[in-house]
């Protein structure tokens, strides 16, 4: 089975621009979660989608948004980029079933640099 | 904000030695998971332990969970140079779908 894929792998943008990141989950997985990883804040949860609905959300400003399509693929959008948005953005997919056993599998990440 | 802390922050050992790292967390959990990350790449899932389990094994990995102390430990036995990585614990709260709360991680260096 193919793993989680993320595109693009690297991205350079300037302040004020917007960016869209894409994540394709493992086949059969219906849940996609997004995380931001920075040296200062570590790994932080952005949001989770299940069957096209946002089921959970972290503490990020409204500039960060996402969506999920009927084939479970997900996109994350960041508008009005700030220097502090430079980070590794990771998505993870899971079956989305029972909380106690639901394992998340991560993609390789998208490295975003904001200049 | 992160759920908890990991100890130590960094660990340097030689091949063949055991590596132990600890994780503490703050709230009630549904399960706790350990992940490995090599040099800023994606995270690799190692093991999941449910809140009603006390110990779990997978190959050279042994994880314990003490919910009364809100802590977990990961033991890697007979370490190899390929085990060099950052190790993160992550918790799932009972009411929080799809949200892993990560610790700060332990950076492990295994010297040949």
PDB file of C-alpha atoms in Angstrom:
ATOM      1  CA  UNK A   1       0.000   0.000   0.000  1.00  0.00           C
ATOM      2  CA  UNK A   2       1.309   3.448  -0.846  1.00  0.00           C
ATOM      3  CA  UNK A   3       2.021   5.735   2.085  1.00  0.00           C
ATOM      4  CA  UNK A   4       0.858   9.272   2.730  1.00  0.00           C
ATOM      5  CA  UNK A   5       2.061  11.667   0.068  1.00  0.00           C
ATOM      6  CA  UNK A   6       2.438  15.413   0.331  1.00  0.00           C
ATOM      7  CA  UNK A   7       3.032  17.952  -2.400  1.00  0.00           C
ATOM      8  CA  UNK A   8       5.006  20.021  -2.885  1.00  0.00           C
ATOM      9  CA  UNK A   9       7.923  18.922  -0.748  1.00  0.00           C
ATOM     10  CA  UNK A  10       9.537  22.354  -0.655  1.00  0.00           C
ATOM     11  CA  UNK A  11       8.072  25.785  -1.107  1.00  0.00           C
ATOM     12  CA  UNK A  12       9.461  29.307  -0.895  1.00  0.00           C
ATOM     13  CA  UNK A  13       7.049  32.209  -0.614  1.00  0.00           C
ATOM     14  CA  UNK A  14       7.207  35.851   0.377  1.00  0.00           C
ATOM     15  CA  UNK A  15       5.303  37.604   3.124  1.00  0.00           C
ATOM     16  CA  UNK A  16       1.712  38.397   2.251  1.00  0.00           C
ATOM     17  CA  UNK A  17       1.340  35.606  -0.287  1.00  0.00           C
ATOM     18  CA  UNK A  18      -0.867  32.596   0.175  1.00  0.00           C
ATOM     19  CA  UNK A  19      -0.026  28.933  -0.193  1.00  0.00           C
ATOM     20  CA  UNK A  20      -1.880  25.647  -0.666  1.00  0.00           C
ATOM     21  CA  UNK A  21      -0.447  22.334   0.456  1.00  0.00           C
ATOM     22  CA  UNK A  22      -1.822  18.974  -0.583  1.00  0.00           C
ATOM     23  CA  UNK A  23      -2.016  15.624   1.168  1.00  0.00           C
ATOM     24  CA  UNK A  24      -3.082  12.257  -0.223  1.00  0.00           C
ATOM     25  CA  UNK A  25      -3.858   9.728   2.519  1.00  0.00           C
ATOM     26  CA  UNK A  26      -3.309   6.010   2.552  1.00  0.00           C
ATOM     27  CA  UNK A  27      -5.988   4.232   0.557  1.00  0.00           C
ATOM     28  CA  UNK A  28      -9.002   3.482   2.747  1.00  0.00           C
ATOM     29  CA  UNK A  29      -8.136   6.105   5.354  1.00  0.00           C
ATOM     30  CA  UNK A  30     -10.858   8.658   5.937  1.00  0.00           C
ATOM     31  CA  UNK A  31      -9.185  10.922   8.487  1.00  0.00           C
ATOM     32  CA  UNK A  32      -6.509  13.476   7.697  1.00  0.00           C
ATOM     33  CA  UNK A  33      -4.790  15.597  10.335  1.00  0.00           C
ATOM     34  CA  UNK A  34      -2.384  18.474   9.803  1.00  0.00           C
ATOM     35  CA  UNK A  35       0.502  19.548  12.018  1.00  0.00           C
ATOM     36  CA  UNK A  36       3.018  22.373  12.043  1.00  0.00           C
ATOM     37  CA  UNK A  37       6.541  21.703  13.257  1.00  0.00           C
ATOM     38  CA  UNK A  38       8.912  24.515  14.191  1.00  0.00           C
ATOM     39  CA  UNK A  39      12.089  24.527  16.303  1.00  0.00           C
ATOM     40  CA  UNK A  40      10.496  26.885  18.819  1.00  0.00           C
ATOM     41  CA  UNK A  41       6.997  25.446  19.226  1.00  0.00           C
ATOM     42  CA  UNK A  42       7.575  21.831  18.291  1.00  0.00           C
ATOM     43  CA  UNK A  43       4.771  19.798  16.761  1.00  0.00           C
ATOM     44  CA  UNK A  44       1.394  21.491  16.945  1.00  0.00           C
ATOM     45  CA  UNK A  45      -1.969  20.253  15.742  1.00  0.00           C
ATOM     46  CA  UNK A  46      -3.735  22.371  13.152  1.00  0.00           C
ATOM     47  CA  UNK A  47      -6.947  20.503  12.304  1.00  0.00           C
ATOM     48  CA  UNK A  48      -8.457  17.143  11.439  1.00  0.00           C
ATOM     49  CA  UNK A  49     -10.911  16.206   8.717  1.00  0.00           C
ATOM     50  CA  UNK A  50     -13.042  13.103   8.500  1.00  0.00           C
ATOM     51  CA  UNK A  51     -15.419  12.422   5.632  1.00  0.00           C
ATOM     52  CA  UNK A  52     -15.102  15.997   4.383  1.00  0.00           C
ATOM     53  CA  UNK A  53     -15.978  17.509   7.775  1.00  0.00           C
ATOM     54  CA  UNK A  54     -13.647  19.293  10.139  1.00  0.00           C
ATOM     55  CA  UNK A  55     -13.897  17.313  13.332  1.00  0.00           C
ATOM     56  CA  UNK A  56     -11.244  19.019  15.411  1.00  0.00           C
ATOM     57  CA  UNK A  57      -9.256  22.226  15.331  1.00  0.00           C
ATOM     58  CA  UNK A  58      -6.138  23.531  17.041  1.00  0.00           C
ATOM     59  CA  UNK A  59      -5.307  27.023  18.211  1.00  0.00           C
ATOM     60  CA  UNK A  60      -4.215  28.665  15.015  1.00  0.00           C
ATOM     61  CA  UNK A  61      -5.470  31.905  13.479  1.00  0.00           C
ATOM     62  CA  UNK A  62      -8.107  31.908  10.761  1.00  0.00           C
ATOM     63  CA  UNK A  63      -5.405  32.384   8.135  1.00  0.00           C
ATOM     64  CA  UNK A  64      -4.933  28.644   8.373  1.00  0.00           C
ATOM     65  CA  UNK A  65      -7.722  26.691   6.757  1.00  0.00           C
ATOM     66  CA  UNK A  66      -8.247  23.310   5.234  1.00  0.00           C
ATOM     67  CA  UNK A  67     -10.645  21.094   3.423  1.00  0.00           C
ATOM     68  CA  UNK A  68     -11.120  17.478   2.488  1.00  0.00           C
ATOM     69  CA  UNK A  69     -12.472  16.066  -0.714  1.00  0.00           C
ATOM     70  CA  UNK A  70     -14.736  13.080  -1.278  1.00  0.00           C
ATOM     71  CA  UNK A  71     -11.704  10.898  -2.090  1.00  0.00           C
ATOM     72  CA  UNK A  72     -10.227  11.840   1.339  1.00  0.00           C
ATOM     73  CA  UNK A  73      -7.457  13.953  -0.170  1.00  0.00           C
ATOM     74  CA  UNK A  74      -6.939  17.106   1.826  1.00  0.00           C
ATOM     75  CA  UNK A  75      -5.581  20.555   1.231  1.00  0.00           C
ATOM     76  CA  UNK A  76      -4.346  23.139   3.660  1.00  0.00           C
ATOM     77  CA  UNK A  77      -4.265  26.827   2.857  1.00  0.00           C
ATOM     78  CA  UNK A  78      -2.376  29.614   4.577  1.00  0.00           C
ATOM     79  CA  UNK A  79      -3.242  33.142   3.560  1.00  0.00           C
ATOM     80  CA  UNK A  80      -1.301  36.346   4.149  1.00  0.00           C
ATOM     81  CA  UNK A  81       1.899  34.515   4.988  1.00  0.00           C
ATOM     82  CA  UNK A  82       4.067  35.733   7.851  1.00  0.00           C
ATOM     83  CA  UNK A  83       7.716  34.992   8.534  1.00  0.00           C
ATOM     84  CA  UNK A  84       6.653  32.873  11.509  1.00  0.00           C
ATOM     85  CA  UNK A  85       4.751  30.516   9.230  1.00  0.00           C
ATOM     86  CA  UNK A  86       8.045  29.046   8.052  1.00  0.00           C
ATOM     87  CA  UNK A  87       7.840  25.453   9.192  1.00  0.00           C
ATOM     88  CA  UNK A  88       7.578  21.822   8.253  1.00  0.00           C
ATOM     89  CA  UNK A  89       3.920  21.026   7.620  1.00  0.00           C
ATOM     90  CA  UNK A  90       3.030  17.406   8.182  1.00  0.00           C
ATOM     91  CA  UNK A  91      -0.143  15.604   7.364  1.00  0.00           C
ATOM     92  CA  UNK A  92      -1.168  12.272   8.775  1.00  0.00           C
ATOM     93  CA  UNK A  93      -3.889   9.863   7.812  1.00  0.00           C
ATOM     94  CA  UNK A  94      -5.760   7.244   9.782  1.00  0.00           C
ATOM     95  CA  UNK A  95      -8.858   5.106   9.530  1.00  0.00           C
ATOM     96  CA  UNK A  96     -10.592   7.581  11.817  1.00  0.00           C
ATOM     97  CA  UNK A  97     -12.359   4.898  13.790  1.00  0.00           C
ATOM     98  CA  UNK A  98     -12.081   3.967  17.455  1.00  0.00           C
ATOM     99  CA  UNK A  99     -10.015   6.542  19.316  1.00  0.00           C
ATOM    100  CA  UNK A 100      -8.253   3.954  21.410  1.00  0.00           C
ATOM    101  CA  UNK A 101      -6.565   2.230  18.500  1.00  0.00           C
ATOM    102  CA  UNK A 102      -6.515   4.825  15.743  1.00  0.00           C
ATOM    103  CA  UNK A 103      -2.946   5.122  14.488  1.00  0.00           C
ATOM    104  CA  UNK A 104      -1.820   8.105  12.453  1.00  0.00           C
ATOM    105  CA  UNK A 105       0.624   7.609   9.604  1.00  0.00           C
ATOM    106  CA  UNK A 106       2.607  10.638   8.545  1.00  0.00           C
ATOM    107  CA  UNK A 107       3.704  11.924   5.184  1.00  0.00           C
ATOM    108  CA  UNK A 108       7.200  13.294   4.500  1.00  0.00           C
ATOM    109  CA  UNK A 109       6.079  16.880   5.038  1.00  0.00           C
ATOM    110  CA  UNK A 110       6.181  20.128   3.094  1.00  0.00           C
ATOM    111  CA  UNK A 111       8.983  22.496   4.047  1.00  0.00           C
ATOM    112  CA  UNK A 112       7.638  26.051   3.737  1.00  0.00           C
ATOM    113  CA  UNK A 113      10.019  28.989   3.849  1.00  0.00           C
ATOM    114  CA  UNK A 114       8.587  32.487   4.024  1.00  0.00           C
ATOM    115  CA  UNK A 115      10.952  35.315   3.028  1.00  0.00           C
TER     116      UNK A 115
ATOM    117  CA  UNK B   1       0.849  24.188  23.661  1.00  0.00           C
ATOM    118  CA  UNK B   2       2.396  20.795  24.137  1.00  0.00           C
ATOM    119  CA  UNK B   3       0.877  18.096  26.297  1.00  0.00           C
ATOM    120  CA  UNK B   4       3.938  17.146  28.212  1.00  0.00           C
ATOM    121  CA  UNK B   5       7.613  16.831  28.499  1.00  0.00           C
ATOM    122  CA  UNK B   6      10.209  14.293  27.578  1.00  0.00           C
ATOM    123  CA  UNK B   7      13.283  13.433  29.478  1.00  0.00           C
ATOM    124  CA  UNK B   8      16.110  13.547  28.667  1.00  0.00           C
ATOM    125  CA  UNK B   9      16.161  16.137  25.898  1.00  0.00           C
ATOM    126  CA  UNK B  10      19.206  14.458  24.406  1.00  0.00           C
ATOM    127  CA  UNK B  11      20.860  11.084  24.800  1.00  0.00           C
ATOM    128  CA  UNK B  12      24.156   9.860  23.433  1.00  0.00           C
ATOM    129  CA  UNK B  13      24.998   6.148  23.608  1.00  0.00           C
ATOM    130  CA  UNK B  14      27.111   3.528  21.866  1.00  0.00           C
ATOM    131  CA  UNK B  15      25.864   0.738  19.661  1.00  0.00           C
ATOM    132  CA  UNK B  16      24.676  -2.221  21.656  1.00  0.00           C
ATOM    133  CA  UNK B  17      23.636  -0.175  24.680  1.00  0.00           C
ATOM    134  CA  UNK B  18      20.044   0.359  25.743  1.00  0.00           C
ATOM    135  CA  UNK B  19      18.344   3.735  25.441  1.00  0.00           C
ATOM    136  CA  UNK B  20      15.558   4.807  27.776  1.00  0.00           C
ATOM    137  CA  UNK B  21      13.479   7.928  27.462  1.00  0.00           C
ATOM    138  CA  UNK B  22      10.554   9.137  29.504  1.00  0.00           C
ATOM    139  CA  UNK B  23       7.441  11.109  28.742  1.00  0.00           C
ATOM    140  CA  UNK B  24       5.101  12.859  31.132  1.00  0.00           C
ATOM    141  CA  UNK B  25       1.715  14.287  30.277  1.00  0.00           C
ATOM    142  CA  UNK B  26      -0.906  16.392  31.981  1.00  0.00           C
ATOM    143  CA  UNK B  27      -4.438  15.231  31.204  1.00  0.00           C
ATOM    144  CA  UNK B  28      -6.379  11.987  31.009  1.00  0.00           C
ATOM    145  CA  UNK B  29      -5.646  10.119  27.817  1.00  0.00           C
ATOM    146  CA  UNK B  30      -7.162   7.519  25.556  1.00  0.00           C
ATOM    147  CA  UNK B  31      -3.849   6.254  24.263  1.00  0.00           C
ATOM    148  CA  UNK B  32      -0.202   7.209  24.018  1.00  0.00           C
ATOM    149  CA  UNK B  33       1.931   6.733  20.933  1.00  0.00           C
ATOM    150  CA  UNK B  34       5.636   6.920  20.217  1.00  0.00           C
ATOM    151  CA  UNK B  35       7.065   8.203  16.972  1.00  0.00           C
ATOM    152  CA  UNK B  36      10.538   8.503  15.470  1.00  0.00           C
ATOM    153  CA  UNK B  37      11.725  11.303  13.220  1.00  0.00           C
ATOM    154  CA  UNK B  38      14.942  11.376  11.217  1.00  0.00           C
ATOM    155  CA  UNK B  39      16.435  14.795  10.450  1.00  0.00           C
ATOM    156  CA  UNK B  40      13.276  16.853   9.926  1.00  0.00           C
ATOM    157  CA  UNK B  41      11.504  14.254   7.835  1.00  0.00           C
ATOM    158  CA  UNK B  42       8.103  12.667   8.423  1.00  0.00           C
ATOM    159  CA  UNK B  43       7.308  10.833  11.622  1.00  0.00           C
ATOM    160  CA  UNK B  44       7.371   7.057  11.728  1.00  0.00           C
ATOM    161  CA  UNK B  45       4.895   5.371  14.048  1.00  0.00           C
ATOM    162  CA  UNK B  46       6.577   2.999  16.502  1.00  0.00           C
ATOM    163  CA  UNK B  47       4.009   1.796  18.977  1.00  0.00           C
ATOM    164  CA  UNK B  48       0.598   2.620  20.466  1.00  0.00           C
ATOM    165  CA  UNK B  49      -0.354   1.769  24.031  1.00  0.00           C
ATOM    166  CA  UNK B  50      -3.913   2.154  25.230  1.00  0.00           C
ATOM    167  CA  UNK B  51      -4.772   3.732  28.563  1.00  0.00           C
ATOM    168  CA  UNK B  52      -5.807   0.353  30.010  1.00  0.00           C
ATOM    169  CA  UNK B  53      -2.497  -1.287  29.057  1.00  0.00           C
ATOM    170  CA  UNK B  54       0.648  -1.165  31.175  1.00  0.00           C
ATOM    171  CA  UNK B  55       3.325  -2.547  28.905  1.00  0.00           C
ATOM    172  CA  UNK B  56       3.798  -3.314  25.236  1.00  0.00           C
ATOM    173  CA  UNK B  57       6.601  -4.775  23.161  1.00  0.00           C
ATOM    174  CA  UNK B  58       7.496  -4.493  19.508  1.00  0.00           C
ATOM    175  CA  UNK B  59      10.798  -5.979  18.386  1.00  0.00           C
ATOM    176  CA  UNK B  60      13.549  -4.137  20.290  1.00  0.00           C
ATOM    177  CA  UNK B  61      11.076  -1.627  21.692  1.00  0.00           C
ATOM    178  CA  UNK B  62       9.396  -1.794  25.079  1.00  0.00           C
ATOM    179  CA  UNK B  63       6.884   0.812  26.185  1.00  0.00           C
ATOM    180  CA  UNK B  64       5.387   1.188  29.631  1.00  0.00           C
ATOM    181  CA  UNK B  65       2.498   3.359  30.715  1.00  0.00           C
ATOM    182  CA  UNK B  66       1.642   4.478  34.236  1.00  0.00           C
ATOM    183  CA  UNK B  67      -1.599   6.424  34.120  1.00  0.00           C
ATOM    184  CA  UNK B  68      -1.515   7.128  37.867  1.00  0.00           C
ATOM    185  CA  UNK B  69       1.751   9.009  37.387  1.00  0.00           C
ATOM    186  CA  UNK B  70       0.798  10.250  33.926  1.00  0.00           C
ATOM    187  CA  UNK B  71       4.046   8.977  32.498  1.00  0.00           C
ATOM    188  CA  UNK B  72       5.399   6.581  29.898  1.00  0.00           C
ATOM    189  CA  UNK B  73       8.798   5.246  29.001  1.00  0.00           C
ATOM    190  CA  UNK B  74      10.321   3.924  25.789  1.00  0.00           C
ATOM    191  CA  UNK B  75      13.193   1.465  25.963  1.00  0.00           C
ATOM    192  CA  UNK B  76      15.226   0.619  22.881  1.00  0.00           C
ATOM    193  CA  UNK B  77      17.391  -2.427  23.499  1.00  0.00           C
ATOM    194  CA  UNK B  78      20.657  -3.235  21.743  1.00  0.00           C
ATOM    195  CA  UNK B  79      20.675   0.094  19.921  1.00  0.00           C
ATOM    196  CA  UNK B  80      22.081   0.504  16.414  1.00  0.00           C
ATOM    197  CA  UNK B  81      23.464   3.506  14.556  1.00  0.00           C
ATOM    198  CA  UNK B  82      20.250   3.479  12.500  1.00  0.00           C
ATOM    199  CA  UNK B  83      18.305   4.267  15.704  1.00  0.00           C
ATOM    200  CA  UNK B  84      19.803   7.770  15.662  1.00  0.00           C
ATOM    201  CA  UNK B  85      16.754  10.030  15.488  1.00  0.00           C
ATOM    202  CA  UNK B  86      14.397  12.171  17.530  1.00  0.00           C
ATOM    203  CA  UNK B  87      11.750  10.295  19.472  1.00  0.00           C
ATOM    204  CA  UNK B  88       8.408  11.831  20.351  1.00  0.00           C
ATOM    205  CA  UNK B  89       5.608  10.704  22.579  1.00  0.00           C
ATOM    206  CA  UNK B  90       2.118  11.815  21.649  1.00  0.00           C
ATOM    207  CA  UNK B  91      -1.114  11.496  23.557  1.00  0.00           C
ATOM    208  CA  UNK B  92      -4.713  11.294  22.435  1.00  0.00           C
ATOM    209  CA  UNK B  93      -7.298  12.674  24.814  1.00  0.00           C
ATOM    210  CA  UNK B  94     -10.618  10.935  25.248  1.00  0.00           C
ATOM    211  CA  UNK B  95     -12.636  13.661  23.556  1.00  0.00           C
ATOM    212  CA  UNK B  96     -10.236  14.776  20.888  1.00  0.00           C
ATOM    213  CA  UNK B  97     -10.532  13.218  17.439  1.00  0.00           C
ATOM    214  CA  UNK B  98      -7.478  13.139  15.257  1.00  0.00           C
ATOM    215  CA  UNK B  99      -5.408  15.302  17.573  1.00  0.00           C
ATOM    216  CA  UNK B 100      -2.051  14.074  18.743  1.00  0.00           C
ATOM    217  CA  UNK B 101      -0.440  16.216  21.426  1.00  0.00           C
ATOM    218  CA  UNK B 102       3.295  15.858  21.194  1.00  0.00           C
ATOM    219  CA  UNK B 103       6.075  16.213  23.696  1.00  0.00           C
ATOM    220  CA  UNK B 104       9.231  18.142  22.848  1.00  0.00           C
ATOM    221  CA  UNK B 105      11.094  14.984  21.913  1.00  0.00           C
ATOM    222  CA  UNK B 106      14.313  13.237  22.869  1.00  0.00           C
ATOM    223  CA  UNK B 107      17.220  13.439  20.443  1.00  0.00           C
ATOM    224  CA  UNK B 108      19.095  10.138  20.449  1.00  0.00           C
ATOM    225  CA  UNK B 109      22.550   9.691  18.931  1.00  0.00           C
ATOM    226  CA  UNK B 110      23.924   6.179  18.660  1.00  0.00           C
ATOM    227  CA  UNK B 111      27.636   6.035  17.953  1.00  0.00           C
ATOM    228  CA  UNK B 112      29.077   3.001  16.133  1.00  0.00           C
TER     229      UNK B 112
END
